[in-house]
JSON list of C-alpha atoms in Angstrom, two decimals:
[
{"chain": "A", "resi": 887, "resn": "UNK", "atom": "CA", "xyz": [16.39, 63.68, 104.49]},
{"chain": "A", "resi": 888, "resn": "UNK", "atom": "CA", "xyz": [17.85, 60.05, 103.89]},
{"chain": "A", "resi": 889, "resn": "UNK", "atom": "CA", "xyz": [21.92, 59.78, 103.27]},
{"chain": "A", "resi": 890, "resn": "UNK", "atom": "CA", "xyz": [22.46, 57.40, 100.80]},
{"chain": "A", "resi": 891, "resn": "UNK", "atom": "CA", "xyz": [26.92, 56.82, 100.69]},
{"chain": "A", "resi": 892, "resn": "UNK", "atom": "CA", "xyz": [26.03, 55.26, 96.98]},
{"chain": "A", "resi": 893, "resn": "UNK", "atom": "CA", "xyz": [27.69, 52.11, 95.94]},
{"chain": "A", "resi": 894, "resn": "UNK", "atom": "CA", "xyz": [29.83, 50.76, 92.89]},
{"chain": "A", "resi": 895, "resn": "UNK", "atom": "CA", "xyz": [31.19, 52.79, 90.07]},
{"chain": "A", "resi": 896, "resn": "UNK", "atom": "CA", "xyz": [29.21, 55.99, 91.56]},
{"chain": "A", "resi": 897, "resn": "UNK", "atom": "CA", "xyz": [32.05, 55.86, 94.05]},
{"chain": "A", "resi": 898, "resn": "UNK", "atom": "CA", "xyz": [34.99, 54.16, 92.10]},
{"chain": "A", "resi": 899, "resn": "UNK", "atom": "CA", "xyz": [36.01, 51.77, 89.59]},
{"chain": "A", "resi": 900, "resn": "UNK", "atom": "CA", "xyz": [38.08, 50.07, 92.33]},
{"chain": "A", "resi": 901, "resn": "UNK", "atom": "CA", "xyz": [35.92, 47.59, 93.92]},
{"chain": "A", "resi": 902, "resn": "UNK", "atom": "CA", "xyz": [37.50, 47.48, 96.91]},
{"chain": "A", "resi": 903, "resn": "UNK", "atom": "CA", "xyz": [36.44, 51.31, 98.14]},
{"chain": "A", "resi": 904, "resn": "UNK", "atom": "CA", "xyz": [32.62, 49.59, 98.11]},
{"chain": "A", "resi": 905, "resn": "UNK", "atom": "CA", "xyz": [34.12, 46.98, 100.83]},
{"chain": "A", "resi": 906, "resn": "UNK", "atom": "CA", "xyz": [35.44, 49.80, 102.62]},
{"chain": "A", "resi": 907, "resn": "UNK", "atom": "CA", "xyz": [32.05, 51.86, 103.05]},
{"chain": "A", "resi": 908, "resn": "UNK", "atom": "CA", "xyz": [30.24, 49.02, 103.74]},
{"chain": "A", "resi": 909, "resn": "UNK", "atom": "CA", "xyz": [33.18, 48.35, 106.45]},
{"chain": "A", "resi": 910, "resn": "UNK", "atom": "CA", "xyz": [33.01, 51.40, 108.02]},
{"chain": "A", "resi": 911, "resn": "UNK", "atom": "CA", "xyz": [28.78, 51.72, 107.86]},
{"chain": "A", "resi": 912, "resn": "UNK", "atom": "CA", "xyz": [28.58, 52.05, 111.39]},
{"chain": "A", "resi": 913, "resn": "UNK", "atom": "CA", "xyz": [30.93, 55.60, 111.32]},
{"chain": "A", "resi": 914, "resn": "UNK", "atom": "CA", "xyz": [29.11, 56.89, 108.42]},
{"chain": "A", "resi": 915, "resn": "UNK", "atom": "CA", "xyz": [25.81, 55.82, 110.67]},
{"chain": "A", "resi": 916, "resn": "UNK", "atom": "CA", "xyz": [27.24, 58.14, 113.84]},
{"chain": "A", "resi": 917, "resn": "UNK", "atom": "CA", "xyz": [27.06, 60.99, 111.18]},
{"chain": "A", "resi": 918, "resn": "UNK", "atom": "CA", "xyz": [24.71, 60.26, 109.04]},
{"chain": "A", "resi": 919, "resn": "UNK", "atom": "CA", "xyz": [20.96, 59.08, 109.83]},
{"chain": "A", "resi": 920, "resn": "UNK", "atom": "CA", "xyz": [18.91, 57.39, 108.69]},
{"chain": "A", "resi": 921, "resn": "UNK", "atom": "CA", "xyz": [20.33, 56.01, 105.77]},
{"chain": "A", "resi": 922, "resn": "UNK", "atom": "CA", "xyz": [19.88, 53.83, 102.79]},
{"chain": "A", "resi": 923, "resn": "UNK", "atom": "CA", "xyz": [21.98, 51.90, 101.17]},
{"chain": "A", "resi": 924, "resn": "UNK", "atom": "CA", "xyz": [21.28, 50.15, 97.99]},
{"chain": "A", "resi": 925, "resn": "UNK", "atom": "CA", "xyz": [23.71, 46.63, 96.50]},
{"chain": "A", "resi": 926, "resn": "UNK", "atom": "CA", "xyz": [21.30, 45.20, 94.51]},
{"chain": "A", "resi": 927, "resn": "UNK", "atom": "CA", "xyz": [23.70, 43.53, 92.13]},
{"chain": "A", "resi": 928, "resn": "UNK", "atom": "CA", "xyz": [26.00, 46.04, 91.88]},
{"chain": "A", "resi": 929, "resn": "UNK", "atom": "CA", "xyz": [29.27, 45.74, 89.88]},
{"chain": "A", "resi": 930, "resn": "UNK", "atom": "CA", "xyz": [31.68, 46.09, 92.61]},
{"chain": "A", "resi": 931, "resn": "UNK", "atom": "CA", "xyz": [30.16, 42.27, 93.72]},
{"chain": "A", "resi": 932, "resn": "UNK", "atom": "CA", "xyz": [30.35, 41.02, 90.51]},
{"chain": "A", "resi": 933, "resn": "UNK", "atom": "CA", "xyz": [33.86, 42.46, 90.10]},
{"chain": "A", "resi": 934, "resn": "UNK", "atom": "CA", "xyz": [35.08, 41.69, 93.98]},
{"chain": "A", "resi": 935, "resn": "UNK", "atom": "CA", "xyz": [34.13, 37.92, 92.51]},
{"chain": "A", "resi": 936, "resn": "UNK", "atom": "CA", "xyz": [35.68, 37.74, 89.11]},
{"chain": "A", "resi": 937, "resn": "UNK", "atom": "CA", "xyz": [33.91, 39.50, 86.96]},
{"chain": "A", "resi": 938, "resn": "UNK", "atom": "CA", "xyz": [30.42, 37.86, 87.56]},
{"chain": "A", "resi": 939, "resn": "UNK", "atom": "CA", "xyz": [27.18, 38.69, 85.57]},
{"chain": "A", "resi": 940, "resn": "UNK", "atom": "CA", "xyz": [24.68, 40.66, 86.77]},
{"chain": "A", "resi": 941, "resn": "UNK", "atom": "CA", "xyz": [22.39, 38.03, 86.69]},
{"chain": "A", "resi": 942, "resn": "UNK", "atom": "CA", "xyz": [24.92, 36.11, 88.77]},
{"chain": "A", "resi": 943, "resn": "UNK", "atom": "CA", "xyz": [25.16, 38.01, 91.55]},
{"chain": "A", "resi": 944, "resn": "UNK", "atom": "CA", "xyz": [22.17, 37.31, 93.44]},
{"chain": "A", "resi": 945, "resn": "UNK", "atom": "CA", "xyz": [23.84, 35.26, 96.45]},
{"chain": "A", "resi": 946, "resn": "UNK", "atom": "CA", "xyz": [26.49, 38.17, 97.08]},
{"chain": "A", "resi": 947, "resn": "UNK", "atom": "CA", "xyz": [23.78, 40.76, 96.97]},
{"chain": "A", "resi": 948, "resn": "UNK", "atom": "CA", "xyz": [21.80, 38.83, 99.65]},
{"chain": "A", "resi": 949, "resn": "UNK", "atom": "CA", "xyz": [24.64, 38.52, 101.66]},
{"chain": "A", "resi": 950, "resn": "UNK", "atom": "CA", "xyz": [25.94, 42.22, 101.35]},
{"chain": "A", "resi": 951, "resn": "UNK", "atom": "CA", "xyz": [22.21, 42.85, 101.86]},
{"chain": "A", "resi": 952, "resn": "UNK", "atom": "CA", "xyz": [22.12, 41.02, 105.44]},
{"chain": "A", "resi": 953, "resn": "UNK", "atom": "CA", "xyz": [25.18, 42.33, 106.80]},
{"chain": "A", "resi": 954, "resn": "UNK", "atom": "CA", "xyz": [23.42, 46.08, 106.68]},
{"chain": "A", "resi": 955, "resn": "UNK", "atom": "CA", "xyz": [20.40, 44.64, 108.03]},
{"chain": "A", "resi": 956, "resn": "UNK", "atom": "CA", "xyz": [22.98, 43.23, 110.99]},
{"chain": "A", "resi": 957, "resn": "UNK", "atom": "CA", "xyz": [24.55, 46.81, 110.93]},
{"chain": "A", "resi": 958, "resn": "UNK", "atom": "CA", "xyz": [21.27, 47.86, 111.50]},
{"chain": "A", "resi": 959, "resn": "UNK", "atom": "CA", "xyz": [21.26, 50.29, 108.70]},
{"chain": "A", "resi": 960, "resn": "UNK", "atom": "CA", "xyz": [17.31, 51.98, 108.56]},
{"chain": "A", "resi": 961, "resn": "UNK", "atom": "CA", "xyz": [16.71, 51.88, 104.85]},
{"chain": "A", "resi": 962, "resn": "UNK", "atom": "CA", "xyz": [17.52, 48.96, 102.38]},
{"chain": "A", "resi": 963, "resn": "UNK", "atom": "CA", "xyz": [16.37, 49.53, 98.94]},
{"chain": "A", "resi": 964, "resn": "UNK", "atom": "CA", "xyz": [16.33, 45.90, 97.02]},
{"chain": "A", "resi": 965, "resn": "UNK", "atom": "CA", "xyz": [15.28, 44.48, 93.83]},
{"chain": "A", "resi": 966, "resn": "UNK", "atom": "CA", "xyz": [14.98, 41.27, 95.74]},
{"chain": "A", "resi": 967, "resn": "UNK", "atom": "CA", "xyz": [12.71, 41.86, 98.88]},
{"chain": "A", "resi": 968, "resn": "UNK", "atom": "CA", "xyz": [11.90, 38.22, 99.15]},
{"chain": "A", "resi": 969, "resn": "UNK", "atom": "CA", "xyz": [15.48, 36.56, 99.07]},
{"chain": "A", "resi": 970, "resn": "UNK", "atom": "CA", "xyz": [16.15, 39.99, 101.59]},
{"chain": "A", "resi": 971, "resn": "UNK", "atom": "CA", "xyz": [13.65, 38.22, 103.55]},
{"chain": "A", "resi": 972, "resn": "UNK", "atom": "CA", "xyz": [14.07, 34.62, 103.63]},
{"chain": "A", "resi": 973, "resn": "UNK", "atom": "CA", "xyz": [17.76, 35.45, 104.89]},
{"chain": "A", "resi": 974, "resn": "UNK", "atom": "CA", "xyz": [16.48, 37.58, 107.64]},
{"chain": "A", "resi": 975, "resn": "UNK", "atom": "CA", "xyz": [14.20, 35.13, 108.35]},
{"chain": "A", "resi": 976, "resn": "UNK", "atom": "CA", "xyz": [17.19, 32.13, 108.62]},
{"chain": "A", "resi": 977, "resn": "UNK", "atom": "CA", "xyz": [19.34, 34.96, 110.51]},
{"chain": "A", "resi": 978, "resn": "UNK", "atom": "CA", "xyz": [16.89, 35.54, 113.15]},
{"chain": "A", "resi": 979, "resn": "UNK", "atom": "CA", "xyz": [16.36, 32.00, 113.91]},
{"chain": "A", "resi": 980, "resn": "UNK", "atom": "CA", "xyz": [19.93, 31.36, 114.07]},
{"chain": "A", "resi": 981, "resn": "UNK", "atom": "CA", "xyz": [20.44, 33.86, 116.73]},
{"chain": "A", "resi": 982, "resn": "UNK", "atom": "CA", "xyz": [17.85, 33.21, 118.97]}
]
């Protein structure tokens, strides 16, 4: 079994409840493992930005997207693997 806390509207229309699960990932972690988490252009970034477009929301998603990889969260399910990817990639060289 995979927890998945859901993201976006499935939680509230309030964008800022979205910051504050992705805040608090590493409690939900202590309770809940493994998990996967899923941001792919969700409307709580668009929102959190303005009001962006979906279509517009690729550099938030990438950067939501790293800071569970830096959380060390198990499962991240993307629409994007390669942008996912190239920012690991930049990440890891920047902390070596």
């Amino acid at each position: 079994m995979i927890f998945d806390p859901g993201m976006g509207f499935f939680l509230s229309s309030d964008f800022q409840v979205s910051f504050e699960v992705l805040k608090k990932i590493k409690t939900l972690q202590e309770e809940f493992s493994p998990m996967m988490v899923s941001v792919t252009k969700k409307s709580f970034l668009g929102n959190a930005l303005g009001g962006l477009k979906v279509e517009e929301r690729e550099i938030p998603t990438v950067i939501a997207e790293l800071y569970l990889c830096i959380q060390n969260v198990e499962y991240i399910r993307t629409h994007e693997p390669k942008n996912l990817k190239q920012a690991l990639k930049i990440w890891n060289l920047m902390n070596k």
